[in-house]
PDB file of C-alpha atoms in Angstrom:
ATOM      1  CA  MET A   1     -55.492  26.930 -41.988  1.00  0.00           C
ATOM      2  CA  SER A   2     -51.839  25.137 -42.953  1.00  0.00           C
ATOM      3  CA  ARG A   3     -51.805  22.228 -44.617  1.00  0.00           C
ATOM      4  CA  SER A   4     -50.457  19.283 -43.146  1.00  0.00           C
ATOM      5  CA  ARG A   5     -46.598  18.440 -44.299  1.00  0.00           C
ATOM      6  CA  ASP A   6     -44.307  15.480 -44.924  1.00  0.00           C
ATOM      7  CA  TYR A   7     -41.193  15.686 -42.946  1.00  0.00           C
ATOM      8  CA  LEU A   8     -37.945  13.770 -43.474  1.00  0.00           C
ATOM      9  CA  THR A   9     -36.927  11.082 -40.939  1.00  0.00           C
ATOM     10  CA  LEU A  10     -33.506  10.564 -39.255  1.00  0.00           C
ATOM     11  CA  ALA A  11     -33.366   7.312 -41.778  1.00  0.00           C
ATOM     12  CA  ASP A  12     -34.038   9.775 -44.615  1.00  0.00           C
ATOM     13  CA  ILE A  13     -31.475  12.254 -44.050  1.00  0.00           C
ATOM     14  CA  ILE A  14     -28.906   9.308 -43.388  1.00  0.00           C
ATOM     15  CA  GLY A  15     -30.121   7.700 -46.549  1.00  0.00           C
ATOM     16  CA  ILE A  16     -29.484  10.989 -48.782  1.00  0.00           C
ATOM     17  CA  TYR A  17     -26.201  11.372 -47.045  1.00  0.00           C
ATOM     18  CA  SER A  18     -25.030   8.183 -47.744  1.00  0.00           C
ATOM     19  CA  VAL A  19     -25.906   8.717 -51.486  1.00  0.00           C
ATOM     20  CA  LEU A  20     -24.081  12.130 -51.466  1.00  0.00           C
ATOM     21  CA  MET A  21     -21.021  10.677 -50.056  1.00  0.00           C
ATOM     22  CA  LYS A  22     -20.702   7.476 -52.392  1.00  0.00           C
ATOM     23  CA  ARG A  23     -21.445  10.039 -55.376  1.00  0.00           C
ATOM     24  CA  TYR A  24     -19.267  13.018 -54.489  1.00  0.00           C
ATOM     25  CA  GLY A  25     -16.766  11.309 -51.759  1.00  0.00           C
ATOM     26  CA  GLY A  26     -15.311  12.713 -48.749  1.00  0.00           C
ATOM     27  CA  ALA A  27     -15.002  11.240 -45.195  1.00  0.00           C
ATOM     28  CA  SER A  28     -18.268   9.997 -44.192  1.00  0.00           C
ATOM     29  CA  GLY A  29     -20.038   9.308 -40.887  1.00  0.00           C
ATOM     30  CA  ILE A  30     -21.636  11.003 -38.126  1.00  0.00           C
ATOM     31  CA  ARG A  31     -19.859  13.463 -35.807  1.00  0.00           C
ATOM     32  CA  ASP A  32     -22.871  14.416 -33.652  1.00  0.00           C
ATOM     33  CA  GLN A  33     -25.919  12.153 -33.349  1.00  0.00           C
ATOM     34  CA  GLY A  34     -27.629  14.912 -31.073  1.00  0.00           C
ATOM     35  CA  ALA A  35     -27.009  17.773 -33.537  1.00  0.00           C
ATOM     36  CA  LEU A  36     -28.291  15.192 -36.393  1.00  0.00           C
ATOM     37  CA  GLU A  37     -31.404  14.344 -34.351  1.00  0.00           C
ATOM     38  CA  ALA A  38     -32.144  18.165 -33.450  1.00  0.00           C
ATOM     39  CA  ALA A  39     -31.809  19.318 -36.955  1.00  0.00           C
ATOM     40  CA  VAL A  40     -34.389  16.489 -38.150  1.00  0.00           C
ATOM     41  CA  LEU A  41     -36.939  17.549 -35.757  1.00  0.00           C
ATOM     42  CA  ARG A  42     -36.503  21.139 -35.975  1.00  0.00           C
ATOM     43  CA  PRO A  43     -38.645  22.024 -39.076  1.00  0.00           C
ATOM     44  CA  GLN A  44     -41.681  20.456 -37.071  1.00  0.00           C
ATOM     45  CA  ALA A  45     -41.476  22.953 -34.557  1.00  0.00           C
ATOM     46  CA  SER A  46     -44.749  24.859 -34.905  1.00  0.00           C
ATOM     47  CA  TYR A  47     -43.669  28.344 -35.254  1.00  0.00           C
ATOM     48  CA  TYR A  48     -42.483  28.302 -38.676  1.00  0.00           C
ATOM     49  CA  GLY A  49     -45.060  29.980 -40.984  1.00  0.00           C
ATOM     50  CA  ASP A  50     -44.187  27.978 -44.186  1.00  0.00           C
ATOM     51  CA  GLU A  51     -42.687  24.925 -45.888  1.00  0.00           C
ATOM     52  CA  PHE A  52     -39.740  27.507 -47.020  1.00  0.00           C
ATOM     53  CA  GLU A  53     -38.995  28.606 -43.559  1.00  0.00           C
ATOM     54  CA  GLU A  54     -39.381  24.736 -42.295  1.00  0.00           C
ATOM     55  CA  ALA A  55     -36.830  23.925 -45.296  1.00  0.00           C
ATOM     56  CA  ALA A  56     -34.461  26.796 -44.251  1.00  0.00           C
ATOM     57  CA  ALA A  57     -34.542  25.721 -40.736  1.00  0.00           C
ATOM     58  CA  LEU A  58     -33.359  22.144 -41.665  1.00  0.00           C
ATOM     59  CA  MET A  59     -30.781  23.564 -44.274  1.00  0.00           C
ATOM     60  CA  GLU A  60     -29.645  26.246 -41.472  1.00  0.00           C
ATOM     61  CA  SER A  61     -29.205  23.169 -38.743  1.00  0.00           C
ATOM     62  CA  LEU A  62     -27.436  20.641 -40.786  1.00  0.00           C
ATOM     63  CA  ALA A  63     -24.854  23.251 -42.390  1.00  0.00           C
ATOM     64  CA  VAL A  64     -23.857  25.214 -39.561  1.00  0.00           C
ATOM     65  CA  ASN A  65     -24.070  22.515 -36.776  1.00  0.00           C
ATOM     66  CA  HIS A  66     -21.837  20.075 -38.536  1.00  0.00           C
ATOM     67  CA  PRO A  67     -23.803  16.821 -37.569  1.00  0.00           C
ATOM     68  CA  PHE A  68     -21.815  15.021 -40.232  1.00  0.00           C
ATOM     69  CA  VAL A  69     -17.882  14.575 -40.510  1.00  0.00           C
ATOM     70  CA  ASP A  70     -17.773  15.592 -44.066  1.00  0.00           C
ATOM     71  CA  GLY A  71     -20.293  16.857 -46.455  1.00  0.00           C
ATOM     72  CA  ASN A  72     -22.448  19.203 -44.226  1.00  0.00           C
ATOM     73  CA  LYS A  73     -23.261  21.946 -46.734  1.00  0.00           C
ATOM     74  CA  ARG A  74     -24.215  19.047 -49.313  1.00  0.00           C
ATOM     75  CA  ILE A  75     -26.595  17.227 -47.196  1.00  0.00           C
ATOM     76  CA  ALA A  76     -28.050  20.783 -45.952  1.00  0.00           C
ATOM     77  CA  PHE A  77     -28.824  21.760 -49.603  1.00  0.00           C
ATOM     78  CA  ALA A  78     -29.813  18.305 -50.642  1.00  0.00           C
ATOM     79  CA  ALA A  79     -32.438  17.738 -47.528  1.00  0.00           C
ATOM     80  CA  ALA A  80     -34.091  21.058 -48.144  1.00  0.00           C
ATOM     81  CA  ASP A  81     -34.547  20.436 -51.708  1.00  0.00           C
ATOM     82  CA  VAL A  82     -35.984  16.659 -51.037  1.00  0.00           C
ATOM     83  CA  PHE A  83     -38.356  18.283 -48.094  1.00  0.00           C
ATOM     84  CA  LEU A  84     -39.503  20.732 -50.528  1.00  0.00           C
ATOM     85  CA  ARG A  85     -40.097  18.268 -53.292  1.00  0.00           C
ATOM     86  CA  ILE A  86     -42.159  15.712 -50.760  1.00  0.00           C
ATOM     87  CA  ASN A  87     -44.306  18.876 -50.040  1.00  0.00           C
ATOM     88  CA  GLY A  88     -44.906  20.108 -53.626  1.00  0.00           C
ATOM     89  CA  TRP A  89     -42.151  22.330 -54.495  1.00  0.00           C
ATOM     90  CA  ARG A  90     -39.139  21.989 -56.699  1.00  0.00           C
ATOM     91  CA  LEU A  91     -36.195  24.166 -56.518  1.00  0.00           C
ATOM     92  CA  GLU A  92     -35.354  25.413 -60.418  1.00  0.00           C
ATOM     93  CA  GLY A  93     -31.971  27.140 -61.236  1.00  0.00           C
ATOM     94  CA  ASP A  94     -28.330  26.388 -62.008  1.00  0.00           C
ATOM     95  CA  PRO A  95     -26.886  23.840 -59.205  1.00  0.00           C
ATOM     96  CA  ASN A  96     -23.295  26.097 -59.714  1.00  0.00           C
ATOM     97  CA  GLN A  97     -25.218  28.926 -58.747  1.00  0.00           C
ATOM     98  CA  PHE A  98     -26.633  27.828 -56.080  1.00  0.00           C
ATOM     99  CA  PHE A  99     -23.566  26.329 -54.814  1.00  0.00           C
ATOM    100  CA  ASN A 100     -21.968  29.517 -55.216  1.00  0.00           C
ATOM    101  CA  HIS A 101     -24.736  31.697 -53.273  1.00  0.00           C
ATOM    102  CA  ILE A 102     -24.623  29.090 -50.266  1.00  0.00           C
ATOM    103  CA  ILE A 103     -20.663  29.321 -50.065  1.00  0.00           C
ATOM    104  CA  GLN A 104     -21.226  33.487 -50.202  1.00  0.00           C
ATOM    105  CA  MET A 105     -23.945  33.303 -47.368  1.00  0.00           C
ATOM    106  CA  LEU A 106     -21.672  31.036 -45.290  1.00  0.00           C
ATOM    107  CA  GLU A 107     -18.794  33.105 -45.721  1.00  0.00           C
ATOM    108  CA  THR A 108     -20.615  36.367 -44.695  1.00  0.00           C
ATOM    109  CA  LYS A 109     -22.342  35.137 -41.667  1.00  0.00           C
ATOM    110  CA  ASN A 110     -25.926  35.398 -43.571  1.00  0.00           C
ATOM    111  CA  PHE A 111     -26.635  31.901 -43.474  1.00  0.00           C
ATOM    112  CA  LYS A 112     -29.597  32.031 -41.498  1.00  0.00           C
ATOM    113  CA  ARG A 113     -33.320  30.648 -41.576  1.00  0.00           C
ATOM    114  CA  GLU A 114     -34.144  34.276 -42.036  1.00  0.00           C
ATOM    115  CA  THR A 115     -32.549  34.703 -45.514  1.00  0.00           C
ATOM    116  CA  LEU A 116     -32.395  31.267 -46.521  1.00  0.00           C
ATOM    117  CA  GLY A 117     -36.653  30.736 -46.742  1.00  0.00           C
ATOM    118  CA  PRO A 118     -37.129  33.843 -48.833  1.00  0.00           C
ATOM    119  CA  TRP A 119     -34.257  32.537 -50.860  1.00  0.00           C
ATOM    120  CA  LEU A 120     -35.593  28.978 -51.361  1.00  0.00           C
ATOM    121  CA  LYS A 121     -38.962  30.214 -52.073  1.00  0.00           C
ATOM    122  CA  LYS A 122     -37.509  32.693 -54.887  1.00  0.00           C
ATOM    123  CA  HIS A 123     -36.204  29.558 -56.546  1.00  0.00           C
ATOM    124  CA  ALA A 124     -39.264  27.350 -55.976  1.00  0.00           C
ATOM    125  CA  LYS A 125     -41.974  26.341 -58.331  1.00  0.00           C
ATOM    126  CA  GLN A 126     -45.073  24.389 -57.107  1.00  0.00           C
ATOM    127  CA  ILE A 127     -45.463  20.855 -58.614  1.00  0.00           C
ATOM    128  CA  ASN A 128     -48.595  19.746 -57.580  1.00  0.00           C
TER     129      ASN A 128
END
């Protein structure tokens, strides 16, 4: 039996995005409201096996579908990280290595839920 999970809302994602844009800069704004709403709802589909697959689905949708004007890779990673944290997991590792790996996955067209889920799980530690 799978446990109940907490999910990020549209307001959560926009709030995280706002913080990231203030901190790191870039052109801010929503480019595609529909893509953003779909990304927020995607992890809640019943066919994902665990929270890592759900985080990967969120991450993939935000990075690949570009719902924001700028900062899509940043929000993708941050949203997946926050999603895992609110569900009892923390990603551990060097942020620069995470960033480099994400860029490498994107450049090699390997940035997919199927590869992201195991990668997130490999770097996660249960916190509760």
